[in-house]
XYZ file of N, CA and C in Angstrom:
612
model
N 14.449 -18.132 13.016
C 13.037 -18.446 12.853
C 12.262 -18.112 14.129
N 12.802 -18.535 15.270
C 12.143 -18.267 16.553
C 12.077 -16.769 16.821
N 13.191 -16.073 16.549
C 13.237 -14.624 16.778
C 12.217 -13.913 15.889
N 12.095 -14.374 14.660
C 11.138 -13.753 13.737
C 9.714 -13.932 14.242
N 9.408 -15.107 14.742
C 8.054 -15.341 15.258
C 7.766 -14.452 16.466
N 8.779 -14.238 17.302
C 8.605 -13.344 18.456
C 8.338 -11.921 17.974
N 9.081 -11.499 16.938
C 8.868 -10.153 16.396
C 7.451 -9.994 15.838
N 6.950 -11.046 15.204
C 5.593 -10.978 14.663
C 4.584 -10.835 15.793
N 4.789 -11.552 16.883
C 3.895 -11.417 18.033
C 3.944 -10.001 18.593
N 5.146 -9.437 18.674
C 5.289 -8.048 19.120
C 4.600 -7.108 18.131
N 4.703 -7.454 16.858
C 4.092 -6.639 15.817
C 2.585 -6.536 15.946
N 1.942 -7.583 16.443
C 0.491 -7.520 16.638
C 0.115 -6.431 17.635
N 1.004 -6.192 18.583
C 0.772 -5.109 19.545
C 1.177 -3.777 18.934
N 2.344 -3.752 18.326
C 2.872 -2.511 17.753
C 1.955 -1.943 16.673
N 1.403 -2.824 15.847
C 0.588 -2.384 14.715
C -0.903 -2.606 14.939
N -1.323 -2.693 16.175
C -2.718 -3.025 16.496
C -3.706 -2.068 15.833
N -3.400 -0.778 15.865
C -4.311 0.207 15.264
C -4.365 0.036 13.753
N -3.215 -0.218 13.144
C -3.181 -0.407 11.696
C -3.973 -1.652 11.297
N -3.858 -2.700 12.098
C -4.617 -3.916 11.813
C -6.119 -3.670 11.938
N -6.491 -2.818 12.851
C -7.907 -2.489 13.013
C -8.431 -1.768 11.775
N -7.664 -0.820 11.262
C -8.073 -0.113 10.042
C -8.158 -1.083 8.863
N -7.222 -2.023 8.810
C -7.249 -3.037 7.745
C -8.528 -3.862 7.816
N -8.867 -4.324 9.003
C -10.044 -5.187 9.150
C -11.344 -4.450 8.824
N -11.357 -3.136 9.021
C -12.565 -2.351 8.763
C -12.563 -1.706 7.386
N -11.500 -1.918 6.629
C -11.390 -1.264 5.321
C -12.452 -1.780 4.348
N -13.122 -0.885 3.620
C -14.096 -1.316 2.611
C -13.446 -1.966 1.393
N -12.129 -1.811 1.254
C -11.426 -2.437 0.131
C -10.452 -3.499 0.647
N -10.844 -4.161 1.688
C -9.982 -5.185 2.281
C -9.608 -6.260 1.261
N -10.530 -6.591 0.363
C -10.236 -7.603 -0.654
C -9.071 -7.212 -1.541
N -8.969 -5.934 -1.886
C -7.856 -5.451 -2.706
C -6.548 -5.515 -1.912
N -6.618 -5.123 -0.638
C -5.427 -5.197 0.211
C -4.964 -6.646 0.339
N -5.919 -7.570 0.449
C -5.567 -8.987 0.532
C -4.820 -9.446 -0.711
N -5.221 -8.946 -1.879
C -4.516 -9.295 -3.110
C -3.085 -8.759 -3.082
N -2.918 -7.537 -2.543
C -1.568 -6.984 -2.385
C -0.728 -7.880 -1.481
N -1.299 -8.261 -0.343
C -0.578 -9.102 0.610
C -0.169 -10.414 -0.040
N -1.102 -11.059 -0.732
C -0.812 -12.338 -1.380
C 0.335 -12.200 -2.378
N 0.312 -11.114 -3.154
C 1.367 -10.924 -4.171
C 2.723 -10.728 -3.508
N 2.776 -9.879 -2.506
C 4.047 -9.601 -1.847
C 4.598 -10.840 -1.152
N 3.739 -11.579 -0.484
C 4.187 -12.793 0.203
C 4.712 -13.808 -0.809
N 4.055 -13.892 -1.967
C 4.501 -14.804 -3.015
C 5.842 -14.373 -3.602
N 5.978 -13.082 -3.923
C 7.226 -12.582 -4.519
C 8.403 -12.705 -3.559
N 8.126 -12.561 -2.276
C 9.188 -12.614 -1.265
C 9.460 -14.031 -0.781
N 8.677 -14.980 -1.274
C 8.842 -16.400 -0.921
C 8.768 -16.632 0.591
N 7.780 -15.997 1.181
C 7.552 -16.159 2.625
C 6.515 -17.256 2.811
N 6.914 -18.339 3.442
C 6.018 -19.489 3.570
C 5.684 -19.848 5.019
N 6.315 -19.174 5.975
C 6.130 -19.590 7.366
C 4.880 -19.015 8.014
N 4.250 -18.014 7.377
C 3.044 -17.416 7.938
C 1.860 -17.713 7.028
N 0.824 -18.285 7.605
C -0.337 -18.684 6.811
C -1.550 -17.796 7.067
N -1.606 -17.174 8.240
C -2.719 -16.275 8.527
C -2.466 -14.921 7.886
N -3.507 -14.347 7.297
C -3.368 -13.089 6.579
C -2.858 -11.978 7.488
N -3.340 -11.931 8.736
C -2.894 -10.867 9.640
C -1.408 -11.005 9.980
N -0.923 -12.228 10.126
C 0.507 -12.437 10.385
C 1.333 -11.992 9.189
N 0.842 -12.280 7.998
C 1.524 -11.844 6.782
C 1.565 -10.326 6.703
N 0.462 -9.683 7.066
C 0.410 -8.217 7.031
C 1.385 -7.623 8.038
N 1.439 -8.182 9.233
C 2.392 -7.697 10.235
C 3.818 -7.842 9.729
N 4.126 -8.969 9.121
C 5.463 -9.185 8.568
C 5.818 -8.113 7.533
N 4.895 -7.848 6.624
C 5.161 -6.866 5.567
C 5.285 -5.453 6.130
N 4.436 -5.106 7.077
C 4.522 -3.778 7.686
C 5.840 -3.605 8.440
N 6.304 -4.642 9.076
C 7.527 -4.544 9.886
C 8.773 -4.456 9.006
N 8.830 -5.287 7.964
C 10.100 -5.464 7.251
C 10.156 -4.844 5.853
N 9.030 -4.342 5.329
C 9.036 -3.863 3.952
C 8.389 -2.485 3.851
N 9.211 -1.440 3.979
C 8.695 -0.071 3.984
C 7.896 0.301 2.736
N 8.267 -0.236 1.566
C 7.531 0.125 0.356
C 6.136 -0.479 0.355
N 5.968 -1.614 1.021
C 4.608 -2.130 1.193
C 3.789 -1.180 2.059
N 4.432 -0.568 3.046
C 3.717 0.387 3.905
C 3.132 1.525 3.066
N 3.910 2.006 2.102
C 3.393 3.078 1.232
C 2.100 2.650 0.559
N 2.095 1.432 0.046
C 0.910 0.910 -0.623
C -0.239 0.732 0.361
N 0.075 0.236 1.540
C -0.955 0.031 2.564
C -1.602 1.356 2.962
N -0.787 2.378 3.172
C -1.332 3.690 3.533
C -2.098 4.315 2.365
N -1.670 4.016 1.147
C -2.418 4.486 -0.017
C -3.810 3.870 -0.026
N -3.883 2.595 0.313
C -5.183 1.923 0.365
C -6.024 2.444 1.530
N -5.391 2.607 2.688
C -6.108 3.017 3.907
C -5.813 4.489 4.185
N -6.349 5.348 3.372
C -6.012 6.769 3.461
C -6.614 7.433 4.693
N -7.552 6.765 5.349
C -8.181 7.357 6.532
C -7.381 7.137 7.805
N -6.215 6.485 7.704
C -5.377 6.308 8.889
C -4.705 7.631 9.225
N -4.936 8.191 10.399
C -4.321 9.477 10.762
C -2.795 9.394 10.803
N -2.144 10.518 10.541
C -0.679 10.557 10.555
C -0.106 10.162 11.902
N -0.837 10.415 12.949
C -0.375 10.049 14.294
C -0.095 8.558 14.385
N -0.974 7.749 13.796
C -0.805 6.298 13.855
C 0.207 5.798 12.841
N 0.449 6.586 11.807
C 1.425 6.179 10.794
C 2.857 6.312 11.308
N 3.050 7.077 12.351
C 4.408 7.296 12.866
C 5.018 6.030 13.457
N 4.168 5.101 13.832
C 4.684 3.849 14.378
C 5.315 2.989 13.290
N 5.047 3.351 12.047
C 5.474 2.530 10.916
C 5.647 3.453 9.715
N 6.824 4.044 9.565
C 7.046 5.089 8.573
C 7.069 4.550 7.142
N 6.642 5.401 6.219
C 6.699 5.066 4.801
C 8.130 5.158 4.286
N 8.348 4.597 3.110
C 9.618 4.736 2.402
C 9.572 6.046 1.621
N 10.418 7.023 1.957
C 10.353 8.327 1.287
C 10.779 8.297 -0.171
N 11.395 7.207 -0.614
C 11.876 7.148 -1.993
C 10.813 6.658 -2.976
N 9.661 6.225 -2.456
C 8.566 5.780 -3.314
C 7.376 6.697 -3.089
N 6.945 7.367 -4.175
C 5.836 8.317 -4.055
C 4.630 7.814 -4.830
N 3.529 7.631 -4.106
C 2.254 7.276 -4.729
C 1.343 8.492 -4.620
N 1.135 9.166 -5.732
C 0.304 10.368 -5.716
C -1.103 10.022 -5.244
N -1.669 10.855 -4.399
C -2.989 10.570 -3.839
C -4.106 11.347 -4.528
N -3.769 12.095 -5.568
C -4.797 12.807 -6.323
C -4.903 12.207 -7.717
N -6.107 11.797 -8.073
C -6.361 11.219 -9.408
C -5.406 10.081 -9.735
N -5.114 9.266 -8.752
C -4.203 8.139 -8.932
C -4.947 6.882 -8.497
N -5.402 6.082 -9.450
C -6.277 4.955 -9.151
C -5.513 3.644 -9.327
N -5.151 3.033 -8.211
C -4.524 1.710 -8.255
C -5.574 0.714 -7.773
N -6.669 0.671 -8.510
C -7.808 -0.150 -8.089
C -7.490 -1.633 -8.156
N -6.618 -2.005 -9.076
C -6.248 -3.402 -9.184
C -5.349 -3.819 -8.040
N -5.674 -4.923 -7.388
C -4.824 -5.431 -6.314
C -3.624 -6.174 -6.874
N -2.703 -6.515 -5.986
C -1.563 -7.322 -6.380
C -0.427 -6.573 -7.037
N -0.386 -5.256 -6.894
C 0.757 -4.518 -7.433
C 1.964 -4.768 -6.542
N 3.132 -4.907 -7.159
C 4.353 -5.216 -6.406
C 5.454 -4.249 -6.806
N 6.114 -3.683 -5.803
C 7.235 -2.771 -6.030
C 8.525 -3.496 -5.685
N 9.343 -3.743 -6.688
C 10.594 -4.456 -6.472
C 11.745 -3.449 -6.426
N 12.234 -3.193 -5.213
C 13.320 -2.219 -5.018
C 12.973 -0.889 -5.678
N 11.750 -0.420 -5.462
C 11.257 0.736 -6.230
C 11.673 2.076 -5.631
N 12.964 2.236 -5.377
C 13.425 3.534 -4.890
C 13.441 4.539 -6.056
N 13.295 5.815 -5.703
C 13.229 6.900 -6.690
C 12.156 6.621 -7.737
N 10.990 6.199 -7.268
C 9.882 5.850 -8.145
C 8.674 6.726 -7.836
N 8.029 7.224 -8.895
C 6.861 8.096 -8.750
C 5.703 7.484 -9.534
N 4.597 7.250 -8.852
C 3.436 6.623 -9.473
C 2.265 7.596 -9.451
N 1.887 8.073 -10.627
C 0.708 8.931 -10.778
C 0.043 8.534 -12.087
N -0.898 7.595 -11.991
C -1.567 7.069 -13.172
C -3.069 7.285 -13.066
N -3.723 7.329 -14.207
C -5.178 7.439 -14.196
C -5.790 6.175 -13.628
N -5.215 5.031 -13.988
C -5.631 3.765 -13.393
C -4.561 2.712 -13.636
N -4.481 1.755 -12.699
C -3.542 0.641 -12.798
C -4.318 -0.633 -12.499
N -4.175 -1.638 -13.354
C -4.892 -2.890 -13.186
C -4.251 -3.816 -12.171
N -4.606 -5.080 -12.247
C -4.156 -6.062 -11.272
C -2.794 -6.641 -11.622
N -2.072 -7.029 -10.560
C -0.852 -7.841 -10.670
C 0.243 -7.211 -11.523
N 0.456 -5.922 -11.355
C 1.538 -5.253 -12.071
C 2.817 -5.250 -11.243
N 3.945 -5.218 -11.921
C 5.267 -5.188 -11.289
C 5.958 -3.888 -11.666
N 6.441 -3.149 -10.650
C 7.126 -1.877 -10.886
C 8.485 -1.923 -10.203
N 9.531 -1.520 -10.956
C 10.882 -1.544 -10.400
C 11.426 -0.126 -10.228
N 12.669 -0.050 -9.810
C 13.272 1.209 -9.396
C 13.394 2.226 -10.525
N 13.441 3.497 -10.114
C 13.689 4.626 -11.015
C 12.608 4.781 -12.080
N 11.397 4.392 -11.743
C 10.291 4.426 -12.707
C 9.363 5.592 -12.398
N 8.832 6.193 -13.471
C 7.909 7.326 -13.323
C 6.681 7.117 -14.191
N 5.503 7.224 -13.571
C 4.237 7.334 -14.290
C 3.719 8.733 -14.021
N 3.328 9.463 -15.062
C 2.833 10.802 -14.791
C 2.432 11.558 -16.035
N 2.505 12.874 -15.936
C 2.057 13.771 -17.003
C 3.258 14.313 -17.773
N 2.975 14.846 -18.958
C 4.037 15.425 -19.772
C 4.422 16.816 -19.298
N 3.441 17.534 -18.742
C 3.718 18.884 -18.242
C 2.702 19.227 -17.165
N 3.029 20.212 -16.367
C 2.197 20.570 -15.231
C 0.815 21.079 -15.592
N 0.662 21.615 -16.788
C -0.641 22.144 -17.197
C -1.506 21.099 -17.904
N -1.073 19.841 -17.863
C -1.845 18.741 -18.463
C -2.041 17.650 -17.404
N -2.530 18.105 -16.259
C -2.555 17.252 -15.073
C -3.428 16.013 -15.241
N -4.470 16.106 -16.047
C -5.396 14.976 -16.185
C -4.918 13.929 -17.187
N -3.863 14.234 -17.923
C -3.391 13.321 -18.966
C -2.342 12.366 -18.401
N -2.852 11.277 -17.817
C -1.991 10.286 -17.181
C -2.213 8.921 -17.816
N -1.260 8.013 -17.650
C -1.391 6.690 -18.262
C -2.518 5.855 -17.659
N -3.088 5.013 -18.498
C -4.011 3.953 -18.072
C -3.271 2.641 -18.295
N -3.083 1.889 -17.219
C -2.259 0.677 -17.271
C -3.138 -0.538 -17.020
N -3.018 -1.537 -17.882
C -3.842 -2.734 -17.789
C -3.374 -3.701 -16.719
N -3.790 -4.951 -16.853
C -3.452 -5.998 -15.893
C -2.152 -6.701 -16.274
N -1.440 -7.164 -15.265
C -0.265 -8.028 -15.452
C 0.830 -7.372 -16.289
N 1.018 -6.080 -16.107
C 2.077 -5.375 -16.836
C 3.361 -5.403 -16.015
N 4.461 -5.720 -16.669
C 5.764 -5.850 -16.013
C 6.665 -4.713 -16.494
N 7.040 -3.826 -15.567
C 7.888 -2.684 -15.895
C 9.321 -2.957 -15.442
N 10.272 -2.806 -16.355
C 11.672 -2.910 -15.989
C 12.131 -1.675 -15.235
N 13.398 -1.653 -14.875
C 13.955 -0.513 -14.146
C 14.077 0.710 -15.048
N 13.965 1.898 -14.438
C 14.203 3.163 -15.126
C 13.275 3.359 -16.326
N 11.993 3.088 -16.104
C 10.983 3.263 -17.147
C 10.226 4.566 -16.908
N 9.915 5.263 -17.996
C 9.095 6.473 -17.931
C 7.857 6.265 -18.798
N 6.679 6.444 -18.186
C 5.404 6.358 -18.916
C 4.645 7.642 -18.644
N 4.476 8.473 -19.660
C 3.853 9.776 -19.436
C 2.812 10.082 -20.503
N 1.827 10.847 -20.059
C 0.809 11.318 -20.981
C -0.433 10.455 -21.002
N -1.357 10.839 -21.874
C -2.655 10.174 -22.000
C -2.502 8.953 -22.893
N -1.937 7.884 -22.333
C -1.659 6.671 -23.095
C -2.268 5.468 -22.385
N -2.400 4.376 -23.116
C -2.880 3.128 -22.539
C -1.842 2.044 -22.752
N -1.516 1.346 -21.673
C -0.600 0.213 -21.744
C -1.436 -1.048 -21.553
N -1.439 -1.917 -22.547
C -2.331 -3.063 -22.574
C -1.980 -4.160 -21.597
N -2.905 -5.074 -21.441
C -2.732 -6.218 -20.550
C -1.537 -7.073 -20.965
N -0.828 -7.577 -19.970
C 0.276 -8.530 -20.159
C 1.479 -7.946 -20.891
N 1.538 -6.636 -21.019
C 2.678 -6.017 -21.699
C 3.930 -6.099 -20.833
N 5.067 -6.092 -21.495
C 6.364 -6.014 -20.819
C 7.061 -4.757 -21.322
N 7.446 -3.893 -20.390
C 8.126 -2.647 -20.735
C 9.591 -2.797 -20.331
N 10.475 -2.857 -21.307
C 11.882 -3.127 -21.041
C 12.538 -1.992 -20.268
N 13.603 -2.316 -19.555
C 14.333 -1.339 -18.754
C 14.789 -0.169 -19.616
N 14.652 1.027 -19.068
C 15.099 2.228 -19.758
C 14.147 2.774 -20.804
N 12.997 2.161 -20.963
C 12.053 2.606 -21.992
C 11.384 3.919 -21.616
N 11.088 4.723 -22.624
C 10.296 5.943 -22.459
C 9.033 5.757 -23.294
N 7.905 5.579 -22.608
C 6.653 5.228 -23.284
C 5.775 6.472 -23.381
N 5.498 6.908 -24.616
C 4.674 8.095 -24.833
C 3.509 7.807 -25.781
N 3.385 6.526 -26.201
C 2.284 6.123 -27.070
C 1.673 4.839 -26.538
N 0.471 4.525 -27.009
C -0.226 3.320 -26.556
C 0.611 2.074 -26.821
N 0.465 1.103 -25.893
C 1.131 -0.190 -26.019
C 0.043 -1.260 -26.123
N 0.043 -2.079 -27.162
C -1.000 -3.098 -27.314
C -0.900 -4.196 -26.253
N -1.967 -4.934 -26.079
C -1.940 -6.108 -25.212
C -0.832 -7.062 -25.651
N -0.170 -7.667 -24.676
C 0.823 -8.731 -24.902
C 2.099 -8.272 -25.598
N 2.269 -6.959 -25.773
C 3.446 -6.461 -26.487
C 4.655 -6.349 -25.567
N 5.823 -6.502 -26.140
C 7.088 -6.213 -25.460
C 7.673 -4.988 -26.146
N 7.888 -3.919 -25.387
C 8.389 -2.688 -25.976
C 9.712 -2.284 -25.340
N 10.492 -1.548 -26.091
C 11.790 -1.085 -25.603
C 12.194 0.158 -26.371
N 13.073 0.952 -25.776
C 13.657 2.084 -26.466
C 13.131 3.430 -26.020
N 13.706 4.493 -26.625
C 13.316 5.873 -26.349
C 13.203 6.616 -27.688
N 11.969 6.826 -28.174
C 10.691 6.398 -27.590
C 10.485 4.893 -27.755
N 9.689 4.308 -26.856
C 9.492 2.860 -26.866
C 8.723 2.406 -28.096
N 9.156 1.287 -28.651
C 8.491 0.683 -29.807
C 8.299 -0.810 -29.548
N 7.304 -1.379 -30.197
C 7.063 -2.810 -30.064
C 8.191 -3.571 -30.756
N 8.830 -4.471 -30.003
C 9.890 -5.284 -30.595
C 9.405 -6.698 -30.900
N 8.395 -7.137 -30.160
C 7.740 -8.415 -30.464
C 6.541 -8.573 -29.540
N 5.819 -9.687 -29.736
C 4.677 -9.986 -28.881
C 4.940 -11.264 -28.094
N 4.389 -11.312 -26.927
C 4.564 -12.481 -26.079
C 3.869 -13.691 -26.698
N 4.550 -14.807 -26.668
C 3.968 -16.052 -27.178
C 3.404 -16.910 -26.051
N 3.667 -16.478 -24.800
C 3.241 -17.290 -23.659
C 1.904 -16.845 -23.079
N 1.360 -15.713 -23.563
C 0.111 -15.194 -23.027
C -0.818 -14.824 -24.166
N -1.932 -15.501 -24.274
C -2.970 -15.181 -25.266
C -2.395 -14.902 -26.656
N -1.625 -15.799 -27.219
C -0.999 -15.502 -28.522
C -2.016 -15.252 -29.618
N -3.222 -15.831 -29.453
C -4.223 -15.643 -30.502
C -4.694 -14.192 -30.616
N -4.435 -13.369 -29.554
C -4.883 -11.977 -29.601
C -3.840 -11.052 -30.188
N -2.644 -11.586 -30.491
C -1.591 -10.754 -31.078
C -1.962 -10.361 -32.510
N -1.601 -9.171 -32.913
C -1.851 -8.741 -34.303
C -1.079 -9.625 -35.283
């Protein structure tokens, strides 16, 4: 515990430039939602100040760095060298809108994210791909709602919409729209049931 606190203090110096970009970011509120989600998922309770939480995540969680740099795209590469990204997680920077805060990557190695838009509080796991069906259909990307939970090894491609509160089971290949509150599985993915714990009155 003591050693960790010392590292965080060192981190304030090490990441000083990154913290400055964070404080001046026009989308700081969205970054704060990311920080809150990650701190909650990781069950980190010893840091209460937002800047201390950010230093902790930058130091110990490379995939959070990818998200942070995606949010703060104006940070020069020179300053990013102090805190390298995770090369196994790719967030496309062209036509990729993760406007919703609170997205969380759980062990998201070998994961590619290229969506038209992603809502708030989504969970993405390893071996997952969001993208296009072919290179000549670059604009046809998924639109993902709020609170969507993706299992491992999920593929979502094409001009589709995944509704709010949906659960996409591990190994699913999603090529058609998914309704709100649906649980889908399979290749191609199909609705297997609807969630009873979230807005059941909106289920078909």
